[in-house]
Every structure is written in C-alpha cells, then in structure tokens.
Coordinates of C-alpha atoms in Angstrom, one line a residue:
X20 CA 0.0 0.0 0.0
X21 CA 1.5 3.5 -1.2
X22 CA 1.0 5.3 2.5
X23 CA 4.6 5.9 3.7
X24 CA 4.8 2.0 4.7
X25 CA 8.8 2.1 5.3
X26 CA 7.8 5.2 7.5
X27 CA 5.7 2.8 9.7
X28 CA 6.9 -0.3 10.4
X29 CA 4.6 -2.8 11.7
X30 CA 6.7 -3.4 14.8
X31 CA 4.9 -4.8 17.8
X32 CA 5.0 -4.9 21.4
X33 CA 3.9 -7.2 23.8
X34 CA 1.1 -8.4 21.1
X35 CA 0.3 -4.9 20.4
X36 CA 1.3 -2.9 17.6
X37 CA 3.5 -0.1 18.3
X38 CA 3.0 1.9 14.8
X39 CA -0.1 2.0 12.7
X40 CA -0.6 0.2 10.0
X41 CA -0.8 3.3 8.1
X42 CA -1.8 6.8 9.0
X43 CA -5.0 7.4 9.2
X44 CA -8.0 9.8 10.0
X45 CA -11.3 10.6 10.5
X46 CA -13.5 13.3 8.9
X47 CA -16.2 13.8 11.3
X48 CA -19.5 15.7 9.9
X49 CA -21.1 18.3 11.8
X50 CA -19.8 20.3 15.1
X51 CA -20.8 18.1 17.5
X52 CA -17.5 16.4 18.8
X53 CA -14.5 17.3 20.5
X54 CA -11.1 16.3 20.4
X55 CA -7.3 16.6 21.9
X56 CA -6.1 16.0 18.5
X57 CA -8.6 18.0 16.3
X58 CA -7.6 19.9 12.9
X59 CA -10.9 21.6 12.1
X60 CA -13.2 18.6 10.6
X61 CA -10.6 15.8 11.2
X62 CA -9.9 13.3 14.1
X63 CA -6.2 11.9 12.8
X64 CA -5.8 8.1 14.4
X65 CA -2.6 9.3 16.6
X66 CA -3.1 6.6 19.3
X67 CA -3.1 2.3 19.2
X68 CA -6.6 2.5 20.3
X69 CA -9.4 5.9 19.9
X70 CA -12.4 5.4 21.5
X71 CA -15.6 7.4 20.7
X72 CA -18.4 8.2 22.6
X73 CA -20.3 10.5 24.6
X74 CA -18.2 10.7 28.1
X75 CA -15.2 13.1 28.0
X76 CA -13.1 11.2 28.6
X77 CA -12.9 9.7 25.3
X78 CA -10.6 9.8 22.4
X79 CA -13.4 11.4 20.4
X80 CA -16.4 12.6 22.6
X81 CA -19.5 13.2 21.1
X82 CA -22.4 15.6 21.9
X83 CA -25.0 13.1 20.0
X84 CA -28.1 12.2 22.1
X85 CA -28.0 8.9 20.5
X86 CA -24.6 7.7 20.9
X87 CA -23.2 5.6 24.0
X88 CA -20.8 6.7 27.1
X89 CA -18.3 4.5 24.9
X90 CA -19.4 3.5 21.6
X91 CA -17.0 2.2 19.8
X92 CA -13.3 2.1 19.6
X93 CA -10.9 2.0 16.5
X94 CA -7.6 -0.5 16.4
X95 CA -4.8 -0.8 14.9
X96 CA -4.1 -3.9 14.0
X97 CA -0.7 -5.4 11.8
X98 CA -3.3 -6.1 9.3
X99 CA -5.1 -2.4 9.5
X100 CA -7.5 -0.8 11.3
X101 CA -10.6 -2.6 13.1
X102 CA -13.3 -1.0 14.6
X103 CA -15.4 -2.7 17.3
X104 CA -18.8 -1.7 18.3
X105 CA -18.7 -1.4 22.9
X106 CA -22.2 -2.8 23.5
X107 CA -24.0 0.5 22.5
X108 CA -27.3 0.4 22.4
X109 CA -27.7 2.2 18.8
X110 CA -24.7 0.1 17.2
X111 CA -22.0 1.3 14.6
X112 CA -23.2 0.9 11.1
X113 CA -20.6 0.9 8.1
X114 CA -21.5 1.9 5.5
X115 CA -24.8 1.4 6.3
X116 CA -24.3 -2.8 7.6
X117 CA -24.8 -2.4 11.4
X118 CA -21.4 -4.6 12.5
X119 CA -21.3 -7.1 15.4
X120 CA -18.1 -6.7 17.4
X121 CA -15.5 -6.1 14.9
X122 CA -15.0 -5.1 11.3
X123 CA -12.1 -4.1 9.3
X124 CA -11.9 -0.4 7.9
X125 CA -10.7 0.6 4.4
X126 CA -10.0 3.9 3.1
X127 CA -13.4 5.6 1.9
X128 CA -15.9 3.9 4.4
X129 CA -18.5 5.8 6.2
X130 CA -19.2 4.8 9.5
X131 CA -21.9 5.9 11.5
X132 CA -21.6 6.2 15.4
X133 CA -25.3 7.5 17.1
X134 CA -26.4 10.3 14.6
X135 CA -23.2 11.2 13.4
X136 CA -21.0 10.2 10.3
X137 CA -17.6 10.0 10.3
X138 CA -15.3 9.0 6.6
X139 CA -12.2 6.9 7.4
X140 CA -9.5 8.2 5.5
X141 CA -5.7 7.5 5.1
X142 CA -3.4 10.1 5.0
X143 CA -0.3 10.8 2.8
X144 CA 2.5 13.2 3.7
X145 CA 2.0 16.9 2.1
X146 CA 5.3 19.2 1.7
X147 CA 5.3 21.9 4.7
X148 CA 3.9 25.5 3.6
X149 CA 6.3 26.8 1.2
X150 CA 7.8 23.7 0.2
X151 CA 7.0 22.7 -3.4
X152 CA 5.3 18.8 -3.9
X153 CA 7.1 16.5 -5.0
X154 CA 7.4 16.1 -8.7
X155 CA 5.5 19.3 -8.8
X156 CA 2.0 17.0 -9.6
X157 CA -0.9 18.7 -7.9
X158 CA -4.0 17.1 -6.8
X159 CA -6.6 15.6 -8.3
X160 CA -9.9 17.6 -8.3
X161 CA -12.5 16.6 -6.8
X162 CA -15.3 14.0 -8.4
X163 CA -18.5 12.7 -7.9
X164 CA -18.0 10.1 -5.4
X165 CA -14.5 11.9 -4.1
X166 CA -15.8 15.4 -2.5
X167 CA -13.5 18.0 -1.7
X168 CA -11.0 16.9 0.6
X169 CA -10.4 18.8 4.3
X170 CA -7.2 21.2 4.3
X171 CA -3.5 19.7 5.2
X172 CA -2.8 20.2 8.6
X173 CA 0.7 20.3 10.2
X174 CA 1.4 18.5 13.4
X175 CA 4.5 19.5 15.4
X176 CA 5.1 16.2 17.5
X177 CA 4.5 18.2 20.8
X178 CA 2.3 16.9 23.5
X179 CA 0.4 19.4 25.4
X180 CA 2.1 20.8 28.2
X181 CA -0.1 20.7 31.9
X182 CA -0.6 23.9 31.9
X183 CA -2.8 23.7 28.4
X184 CA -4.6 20.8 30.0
X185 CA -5.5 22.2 32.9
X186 CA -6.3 25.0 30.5
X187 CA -8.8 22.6 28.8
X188 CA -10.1 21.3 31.7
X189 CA -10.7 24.9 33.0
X190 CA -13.1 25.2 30.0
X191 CA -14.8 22.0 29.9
X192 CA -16.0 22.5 33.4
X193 CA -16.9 26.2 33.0
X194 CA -19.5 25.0 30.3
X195 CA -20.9 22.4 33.0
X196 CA -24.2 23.3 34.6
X197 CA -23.7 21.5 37.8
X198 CA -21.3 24.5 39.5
X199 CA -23.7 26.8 38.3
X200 CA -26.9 25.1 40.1
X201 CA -24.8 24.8 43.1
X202 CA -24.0 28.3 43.4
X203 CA -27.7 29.4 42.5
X204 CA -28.8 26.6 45.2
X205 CA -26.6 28.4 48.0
X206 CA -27.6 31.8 47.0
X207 CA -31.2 30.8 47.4
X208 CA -30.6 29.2 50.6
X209 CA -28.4 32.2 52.1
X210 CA -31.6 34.3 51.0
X211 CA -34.1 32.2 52.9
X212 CA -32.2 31.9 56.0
X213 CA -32.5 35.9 55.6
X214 CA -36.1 35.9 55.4
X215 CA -36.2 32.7 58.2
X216 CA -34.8 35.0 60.5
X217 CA -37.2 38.4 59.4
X218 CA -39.9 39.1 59.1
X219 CA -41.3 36.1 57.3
X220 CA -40.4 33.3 60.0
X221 CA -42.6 30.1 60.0
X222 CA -43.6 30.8 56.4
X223 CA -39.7 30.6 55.1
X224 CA -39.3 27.9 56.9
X225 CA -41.0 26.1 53.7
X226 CA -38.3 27.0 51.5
X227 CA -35.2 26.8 53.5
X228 CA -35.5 22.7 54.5
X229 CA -36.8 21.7 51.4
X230 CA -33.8 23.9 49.2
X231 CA -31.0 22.4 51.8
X232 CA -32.2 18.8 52.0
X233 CA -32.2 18.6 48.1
X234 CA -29.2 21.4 47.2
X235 CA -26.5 18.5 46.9
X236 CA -28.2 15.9 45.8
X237 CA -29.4 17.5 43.1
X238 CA -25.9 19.1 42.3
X239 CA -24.2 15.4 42.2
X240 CA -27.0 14.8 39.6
X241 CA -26.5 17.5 37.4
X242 CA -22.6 16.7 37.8
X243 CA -23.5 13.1 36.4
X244 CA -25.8 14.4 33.5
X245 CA -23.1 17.0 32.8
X246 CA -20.5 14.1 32.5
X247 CA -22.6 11.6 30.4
X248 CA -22.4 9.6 32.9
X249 CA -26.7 9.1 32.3
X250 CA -26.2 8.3 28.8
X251 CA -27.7 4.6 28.1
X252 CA -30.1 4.9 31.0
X253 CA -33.4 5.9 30.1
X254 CA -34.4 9.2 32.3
X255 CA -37.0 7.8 34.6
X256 CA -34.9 5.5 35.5
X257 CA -32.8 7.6 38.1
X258 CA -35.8 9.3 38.8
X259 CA -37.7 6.1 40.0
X260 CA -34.5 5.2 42.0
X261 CA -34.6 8.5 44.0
X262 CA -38.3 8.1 44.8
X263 CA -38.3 4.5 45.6
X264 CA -35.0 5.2 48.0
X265 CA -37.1 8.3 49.5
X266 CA -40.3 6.7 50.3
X267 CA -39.5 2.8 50.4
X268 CA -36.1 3.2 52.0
X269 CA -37.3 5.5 55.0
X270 CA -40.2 3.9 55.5
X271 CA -39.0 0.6 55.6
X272 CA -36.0 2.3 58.4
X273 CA -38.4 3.8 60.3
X274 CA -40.1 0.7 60.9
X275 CA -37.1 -1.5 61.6
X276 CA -35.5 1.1 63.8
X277 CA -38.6 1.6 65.8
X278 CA -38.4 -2.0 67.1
X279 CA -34.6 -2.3 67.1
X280 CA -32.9 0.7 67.9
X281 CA -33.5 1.7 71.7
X282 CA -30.8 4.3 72.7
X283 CA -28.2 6.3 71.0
X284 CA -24.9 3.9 71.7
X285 CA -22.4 3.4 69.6
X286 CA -23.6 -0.3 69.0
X287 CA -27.1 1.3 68.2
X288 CA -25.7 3.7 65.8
X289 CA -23.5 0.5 63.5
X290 CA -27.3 -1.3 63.8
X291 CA -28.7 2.3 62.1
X292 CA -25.9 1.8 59.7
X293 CA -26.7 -1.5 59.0
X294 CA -30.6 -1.3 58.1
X295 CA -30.5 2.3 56.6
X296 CA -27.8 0.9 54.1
X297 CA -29.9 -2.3 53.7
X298 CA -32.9 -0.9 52.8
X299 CA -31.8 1.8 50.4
X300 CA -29.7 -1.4 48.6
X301 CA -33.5 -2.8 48.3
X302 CA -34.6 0.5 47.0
X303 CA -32.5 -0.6 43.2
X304 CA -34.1 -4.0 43.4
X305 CA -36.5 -3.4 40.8
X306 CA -33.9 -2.8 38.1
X307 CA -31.5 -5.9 39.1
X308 CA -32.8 -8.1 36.0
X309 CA -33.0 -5.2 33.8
X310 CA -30.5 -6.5 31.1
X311 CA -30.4 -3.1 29.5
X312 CA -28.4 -1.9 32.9
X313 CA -25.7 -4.0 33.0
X314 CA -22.3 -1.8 33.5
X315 CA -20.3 -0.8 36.7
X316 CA -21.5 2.7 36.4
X317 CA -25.0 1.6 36.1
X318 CA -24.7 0.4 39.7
X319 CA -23.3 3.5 40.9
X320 CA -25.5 5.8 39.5
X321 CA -28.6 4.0 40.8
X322 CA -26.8 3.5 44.1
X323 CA -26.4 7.2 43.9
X324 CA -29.8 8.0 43.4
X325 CA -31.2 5.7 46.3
X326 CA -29.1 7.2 48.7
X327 CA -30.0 10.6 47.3
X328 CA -33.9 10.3 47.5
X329 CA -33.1 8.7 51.2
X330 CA -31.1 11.4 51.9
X331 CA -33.5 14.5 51.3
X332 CA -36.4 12.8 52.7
X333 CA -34.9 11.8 55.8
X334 CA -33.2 15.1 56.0
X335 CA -36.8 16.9 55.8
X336 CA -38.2 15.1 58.5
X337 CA -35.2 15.5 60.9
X338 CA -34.9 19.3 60.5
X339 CA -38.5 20.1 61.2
X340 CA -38.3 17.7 64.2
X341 CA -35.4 19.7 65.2
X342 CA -36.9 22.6 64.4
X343 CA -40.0 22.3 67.1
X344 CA -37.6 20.3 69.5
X345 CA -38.2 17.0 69.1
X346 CA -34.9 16.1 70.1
X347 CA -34.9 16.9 73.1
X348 CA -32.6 20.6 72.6
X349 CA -35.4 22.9 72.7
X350 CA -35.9 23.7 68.8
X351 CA -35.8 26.9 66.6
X352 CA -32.8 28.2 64.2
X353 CA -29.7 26.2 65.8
X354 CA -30.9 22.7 65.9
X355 CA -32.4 23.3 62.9
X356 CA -29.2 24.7 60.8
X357 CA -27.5 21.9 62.3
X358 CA -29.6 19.3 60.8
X359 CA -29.7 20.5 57.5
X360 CA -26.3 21.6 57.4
X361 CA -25.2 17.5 58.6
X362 CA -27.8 15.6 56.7
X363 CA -28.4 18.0 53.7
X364 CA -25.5 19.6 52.9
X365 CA -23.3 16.8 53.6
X366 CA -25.2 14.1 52.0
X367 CA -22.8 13.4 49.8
X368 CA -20.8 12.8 51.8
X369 CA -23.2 10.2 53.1
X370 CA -26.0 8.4 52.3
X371 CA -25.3 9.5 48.3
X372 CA -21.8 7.8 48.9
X373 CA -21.9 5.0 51.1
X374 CA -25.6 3.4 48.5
X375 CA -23.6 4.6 45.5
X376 CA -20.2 2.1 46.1
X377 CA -22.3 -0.7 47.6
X378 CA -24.5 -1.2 44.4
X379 CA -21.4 0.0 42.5
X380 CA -20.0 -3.3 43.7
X381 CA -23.1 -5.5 43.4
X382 CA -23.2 -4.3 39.5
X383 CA -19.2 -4.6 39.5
X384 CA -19.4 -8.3 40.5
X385 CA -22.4 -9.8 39.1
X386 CA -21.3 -10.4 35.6
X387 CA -24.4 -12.4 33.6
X388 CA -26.4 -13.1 36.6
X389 CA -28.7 -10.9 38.2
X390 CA -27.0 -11.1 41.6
X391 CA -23.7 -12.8 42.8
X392 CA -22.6 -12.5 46.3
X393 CA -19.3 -12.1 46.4
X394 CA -16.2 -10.7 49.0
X395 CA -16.3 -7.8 46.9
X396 CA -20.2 -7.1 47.9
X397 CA -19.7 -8.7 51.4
X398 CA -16.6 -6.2 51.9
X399 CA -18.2 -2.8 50.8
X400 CA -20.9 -3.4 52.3
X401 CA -19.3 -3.8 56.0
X402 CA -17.3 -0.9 55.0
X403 CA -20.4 1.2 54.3
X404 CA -22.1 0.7 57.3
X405 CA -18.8 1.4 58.9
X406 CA -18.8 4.3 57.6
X407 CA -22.7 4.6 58.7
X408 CA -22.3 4.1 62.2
X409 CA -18.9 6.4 62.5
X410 CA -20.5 9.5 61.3
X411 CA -23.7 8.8 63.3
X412 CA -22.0 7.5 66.6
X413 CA -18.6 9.5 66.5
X414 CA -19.2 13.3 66.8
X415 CA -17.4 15.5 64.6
X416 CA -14.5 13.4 64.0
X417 CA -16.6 10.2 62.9
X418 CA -18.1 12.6 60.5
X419 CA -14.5 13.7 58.9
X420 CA -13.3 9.8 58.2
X421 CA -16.6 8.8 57.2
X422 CA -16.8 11.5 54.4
X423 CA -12.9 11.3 53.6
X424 CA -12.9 7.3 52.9
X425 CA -16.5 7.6 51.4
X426 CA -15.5 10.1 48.9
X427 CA -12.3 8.1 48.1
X428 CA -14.2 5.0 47.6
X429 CA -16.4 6.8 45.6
X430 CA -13.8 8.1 42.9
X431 CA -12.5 4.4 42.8
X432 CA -15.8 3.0 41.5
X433 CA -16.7 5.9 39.0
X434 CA -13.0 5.9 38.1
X435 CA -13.3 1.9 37.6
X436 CA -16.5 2.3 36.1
X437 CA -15.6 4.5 33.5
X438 CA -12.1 2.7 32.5
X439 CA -14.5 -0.5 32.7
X440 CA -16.8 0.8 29.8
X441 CA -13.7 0.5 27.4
X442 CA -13.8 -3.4 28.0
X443 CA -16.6 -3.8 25.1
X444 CA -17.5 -7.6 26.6
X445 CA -18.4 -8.5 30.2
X446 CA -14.8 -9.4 30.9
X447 CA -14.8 -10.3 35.0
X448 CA -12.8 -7.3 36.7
X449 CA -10.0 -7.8 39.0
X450 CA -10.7 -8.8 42.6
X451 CA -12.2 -5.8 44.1
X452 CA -8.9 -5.2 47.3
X453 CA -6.2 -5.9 44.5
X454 CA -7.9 -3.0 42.7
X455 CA -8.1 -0.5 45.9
X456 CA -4.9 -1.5 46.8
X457 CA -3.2 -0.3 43.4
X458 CA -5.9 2.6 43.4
X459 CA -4.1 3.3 47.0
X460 CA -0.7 3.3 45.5
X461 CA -1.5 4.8 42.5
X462 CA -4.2 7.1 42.8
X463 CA -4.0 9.0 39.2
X464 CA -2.9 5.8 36.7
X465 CA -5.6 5.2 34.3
X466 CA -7.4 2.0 36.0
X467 CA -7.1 0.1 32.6
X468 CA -4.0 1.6 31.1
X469 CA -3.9 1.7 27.1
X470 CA -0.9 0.2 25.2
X471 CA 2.0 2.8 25.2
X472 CA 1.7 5.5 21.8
X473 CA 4.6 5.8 19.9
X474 CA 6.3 9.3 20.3
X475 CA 4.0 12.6 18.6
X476 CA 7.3 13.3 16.9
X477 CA 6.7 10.2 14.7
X478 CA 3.3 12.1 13.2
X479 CA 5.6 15.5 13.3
X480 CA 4.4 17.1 9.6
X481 CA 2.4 18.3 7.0
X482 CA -0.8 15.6 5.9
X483 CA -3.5 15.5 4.0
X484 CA -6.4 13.2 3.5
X485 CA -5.7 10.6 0.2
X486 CA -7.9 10.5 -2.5
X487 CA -10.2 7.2 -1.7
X488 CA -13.9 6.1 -3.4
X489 CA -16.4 7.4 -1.1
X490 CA -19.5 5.2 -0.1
X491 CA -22.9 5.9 -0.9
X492 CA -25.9 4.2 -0.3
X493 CA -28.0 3.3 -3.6
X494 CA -31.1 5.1 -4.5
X495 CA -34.5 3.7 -3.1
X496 CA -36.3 1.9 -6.1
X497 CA -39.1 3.6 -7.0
X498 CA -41.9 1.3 -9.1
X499 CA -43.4 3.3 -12.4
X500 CA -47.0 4.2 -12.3
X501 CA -49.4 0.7 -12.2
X502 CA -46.4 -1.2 -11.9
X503 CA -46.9 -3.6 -9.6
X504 CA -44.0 -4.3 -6.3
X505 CA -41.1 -5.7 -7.5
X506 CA -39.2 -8.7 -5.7
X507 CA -35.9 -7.2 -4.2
X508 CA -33.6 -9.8 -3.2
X509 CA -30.3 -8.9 -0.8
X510 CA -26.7 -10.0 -1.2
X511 CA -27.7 -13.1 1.7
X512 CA -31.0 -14.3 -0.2
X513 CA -34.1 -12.2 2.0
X514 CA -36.4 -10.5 -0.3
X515 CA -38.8 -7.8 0.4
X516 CA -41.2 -5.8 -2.1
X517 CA -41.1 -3.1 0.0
X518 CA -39.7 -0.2 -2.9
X519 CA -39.1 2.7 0.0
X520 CA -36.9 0.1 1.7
X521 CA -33.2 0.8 2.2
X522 CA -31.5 -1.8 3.8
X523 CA -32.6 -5.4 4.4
X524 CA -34.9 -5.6 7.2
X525 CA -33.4 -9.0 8.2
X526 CA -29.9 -9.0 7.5
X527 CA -28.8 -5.1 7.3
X528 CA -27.2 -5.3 3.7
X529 CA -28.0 -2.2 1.7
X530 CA -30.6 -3.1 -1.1
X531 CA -29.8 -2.2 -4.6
X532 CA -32.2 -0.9 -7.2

C-alpha cells in the first residue's frame, strides 16, 4: 500500500502494535464532537486505540443524544484498522451494515456512530507550507464520489504541556451546569435563611428545608448528567430510583428502627448503619434483572440516586423535628441549621456515597447473573455501614473519616467504572482489594492503562487526507406508475417488495435498485 509503509513499520510490542498500519483519520460531519487531537473537521488516528463516545473522557467525545458513554473504539491492527462496536445500544453501522463486534476499515468507508458520520480516510504526507510537492504534480480535483477533501494540517510532535490541559479542563467544566446550580442553590438558601430570620419566620421555613435537603443531591445529579455519565439509562430510570430510595427506604427504616434501635450507643448507631444501608440497597431492586443496565457505572448511579432520595427525605423530617424540639434541645434556628447543614448539605458525603459504592460493587461483580454474592459485595458493604455508624455515633471526627474514605471510595468505582466501559465484553474485573490496593498506591494511573503511543514526533508534519472512493448508499427503487411491487432480493438471499426500503430488514445489507 503507497501510504509511507517504510515510514511505519509494523513493529509490535507485547502483542500490540506499536505503529499504525498506516496513518489514518477521521472526517467527522457536523460540530458536535470534540477532540485533543482536532484539525478543524478531522480526528487523525494518533493513538493504538481511539475510543468514541459521549463521556469526556474519550478519544473522540461526542455531543449526539444517540450515541453511547463509549461507543466504539478504532484499532490498529498489523493487518489495519478494526473498529469494534462497545455494547452500544444504537450500534455502529458501516457503511450502512450495522457490525457485530469487529470489522475491518478501508479507506473511503462511512461509519456511523449514534447520529453522526464520520469517513475513514488514510493520510499521505503533504510538503510543509512553502515547500513545493514532489514532482510538482498537484492534486486531483474533486469527483463525484470523491468530495473535496479537508485542508493539510501540520502537526508538530509536541504533547500538550499541563498547563494547556489544565487550560482545557478549566473550559470544559466552566461550560458544565452542575457549579452553576450549586452556586444558585446556595444563594437561594443564604436568602431564605435571611427571610427565616425576618420578618417572614414560619412561612420561610418552607423553603429553606426543602432547598438544603435537596441542594446536593441534586448538584451530584447534574454533575453526572453533565458528564454523560446518564447516557444509556433511560431518564425515569434515576428518577424512580430517587423516589423508591425516599419513600420505600425510610419507610421501611423507620419501621425497623422503631423495634430495634432503643438508645443512641455506639452499638445502636452500627445497627442504624446496617438497616439504613440495607434498605436503600433494596430501593435498586427493581432494576436488578433489567438487562439493558448492565455496567459498573449503572450500579453506581442507581446506588447514587437511592441514597439521594433517602437522603433528602430523611433530612426533611429530621430538620423540622429539630426545628420544634423533638430532640430533646429545645428547637428553633440552631438545631435546625445543624440538621440541614449534617444531613443535607453533607449528604454526599453520606447516604449518596456510602448506597452509590455498595450497588457500585453489586453491578461490579455480578457479571451475567442478576446477583452474585461475592467478597467484593460482602466487603463494601461492612465498609459502608462502617462508615454509617462512624458519622452517626462519633461526633465530629466520625463525620470527617466517614466522608474522607466515602468520597475516596467513591472516585475508585466511577473511576473503575468508567475505564471499565472501554472493556466492550463483560470481561470479569479484577478482585475488588487488589484494585483498591493499586488505586491506593496509584491514585491517578488510568485504572485500565492503554498500550504505550509511539512518540507525537513520529506524526511531526504536513498531511492531508488521500484520494479514496467514497460510499454511498443506492437510491431507493421507486416502481413506475401501475407497476406492480417488484421482488428485491439482498446480497444473503431475504427478499422484500417493500420499494421505500433501504436496507434489508433482516440482515442489514443495503438493497440495490
């Protein structure tokens, strides 16, 4: 193949190729993507894997309402370059086939990932600005299947420095709504505690419990929408979770605690721990067999959402007990900031945490089945209640460890999670304290490290997309007046007589005139 070959030898390492089998890019339609390795309308394949999708953290990341948190990732291979569809729940079509798991690429394909097409391209090496061509032959112009090509771009071989990433990151959070919520949250509460206070009194009271008790939780959600972390769960979903953890959950701890929970000892507070954590795990049960919920960060966002309906109920009914001195401190402002600030504005720290890792690692362990007790479930969960009964029965400094180690186990699973959703197959993960132990030691590796990509300066220069045959899908056939349907038979043998129809309805294959 003419594409620089002795400029990319098809060394490998460790089963893994170290150069591409050719340079290659992507020319992505639309506006609706981001990239670290952008030139204007092209994604160039700079790394042994790209992955493409909706979360950030991506190779590619997509602003597409139809595409996955990972969709699909792009290989090389000593052969050339595969792509391999991640368990989305739209698929990848190319050119217009929807692919199971993976399918070679060649030069001119169209692949579609959600809503949004992308050509695969390979690129040939362009003389720097100034510099005539080679031979002095200029391009071919463009034809009918070959549309105008993107510009050349130069790449210099330099990585970003820190200081332009943190620069990046700066800008991807400022365009996040969840900071912005929060802050509008706070002001709102600062202004009702004003009015609490005045003139208003009782009739404020109204607005500040129900703004403090839901203020965080509601942040962490927008956080997770912000993120993508919602994409391929249907939006009830987390919505159902919070309201069957809020009214389930504390109704089925109010019960239990009545009978069991006689003083407030340090004993009593771990048996708290252990039914409030038990019955906001039961609050998720209705989604356990839903096979369309099947990842790591599945688990943790219902998880989340349990313990943040739990949370804000609970948190309503303690502050207005506190509030007319039900516990036994004779009511009004004080007991009543105090509540809201310890079970409302801390509930992340909390209830949102401690639900969130425990389903985190029922989903994280439960591989085909619907449930699977394992140490990994049997651990977090002792942990959790731990953590439960610290903050409830230590004052103040219970509080602190409970909310550091919670928020620490926390990052772990949405870090996991997240790596995890690169996997593309229900591979088993690694034994849950072997994981936290290297998450301990190494705290900012990548949990699933990629293969090593070769040096930028190998890329360093000027490219430019090469001429390639560009797919198109056939015209629909279209029966003359009184003519009656016509048989249309596909490349596998279905037939249809359908003459708007595209594609095969049975096996994909695009359907010729």
């Amino acid at each position: 193949m003419p594409l620089n070959a002795p400029d990319y030898p098809s060394a490998t390492a460790a089963g893994a190729p170290a150069f591409p089998p050719y340079p290659a890019t992507l020319v992505i339609q639309g506006d609706a993507w981001r990239s670290a390795h952008a030139y204007g309308a092209q994604a160039p394949l700079f790394k042994p894997r790209t992955y493409i999708g909706k979360l950030g953290a991506n190779d590619i990341a997509l602003s597409d309402p139809y595409a996955s948190r990972v969709h699909a990732v792009i290989y090389w291979t000593p052969q050339g370059y595969e792509i391999e569809d991640l368990r989305s729940t739209n698929g990848v079509y190319v050119n217009g086939v929807r692919i199971t798991g993976r399918a070679p690429l060649t030069p001119g394909q169209v692949i579609r990932v959600g809503r949004t097409d992308m050509i695969f391209y390979a690129l040939r090496r362009e003389p720097w600005p100034g510099q005539p061509a080679a031979g002095g032959v200029a391009p071919a112009p463009p034809t009918a299947l070959q549309p105008a090509a993107p510009a050349p771009f130069q790449h210099t071989g330099v990585t970003p420095s820190a200081g332009a990433r943190f620069s990046v990151w700066v800008g991807a959070e400022w365009r996040k709504r969840y900071w912005k919520v929060f802050l509008v949250g706070i002001s709102l509460l600062v202004f009702s505690e004003y009015l609490l206070n005045g003139s208003m009194g009782l009739t404020a009271l109204w607005l500040v419990v129900p703004v403090a008790a839901a203020l965080m939780p509601v942040s962490f959600f927008i956080y997770c929408w912000d993120s993508d972390y919602l994409a391929d769960m249907p939006r009830w979903i987390p919505w159902a979770t919070f309201f069957s953890g809020a009214f389930l959950g504390v109704t089925l701890a109010f019960i239990l605690e009545r009978v069991f929970v006689t003083n407030e000892s340090f004993s009593d507070a771990m048996l708290v721990g252990l039914i409030e954590e038990s019955c906001k795990a039961l609050a998720v049960v209705w989604f356990i067999r839903n096979r369309r919920l099947r990842s790591e960060i599945d688990g943790v966002i219902l998880g989340a959402a349990a313990g943040a309906g739990f949370a804000t109920l609970e948190t309503i009914g303690y502050a207005l007990v506190a509030y007319v001195g039900g516990f036994s401190d004779g009511g009004g402002l004080a007991p009543l900031n105090a509540t809201l600030l310890l079970r409302g504005l801390l509930a992340i720290f909390g209830h949102v945490t401690w639900t969130a890792i425990i389903v985190g690692a029922i989903w994280r362990d439960r591989g085909q089945r619907s449930f699977k007790l394992t140490f990994g479930v049997v651990f977090t969960f002792a942990v959790a209640v731990t953590l439960h009964g610290l903050w409830d029965g230590v004052p103040y400094l219970g509080v602190l460890i409970a909310a550091v180690i919670g928020i620490w186990l926390l990052r772990f699973f949405l870090r996991e999670a997240v790596a995890r959703e690169r996997l593309g197959v229900m591979a088993p993960p690694p034994p849950l304290l072997f994981a936290l132990g290297t998450y301990l030691l190494h705290p900012f590796r990548d949990p699933l490290p990629q293969a090593p990509a070769p040096a930028p300066a190998m890329f360093t220069g000027s490219w430019s997309v090469a001429p390639a045959p560009v797919w198109s899908p056939a015209p629909a056939y279209q029966p003359a007046p009184g003519e009656p349907p016509r048989m249309r038979i596909c490349a596998n043998g279905h037939s249809t007589t359908n003459p708007a129809a595209r594609y095969c309805r049975v096996c994909g294959v695009p359907l010729g005139a």
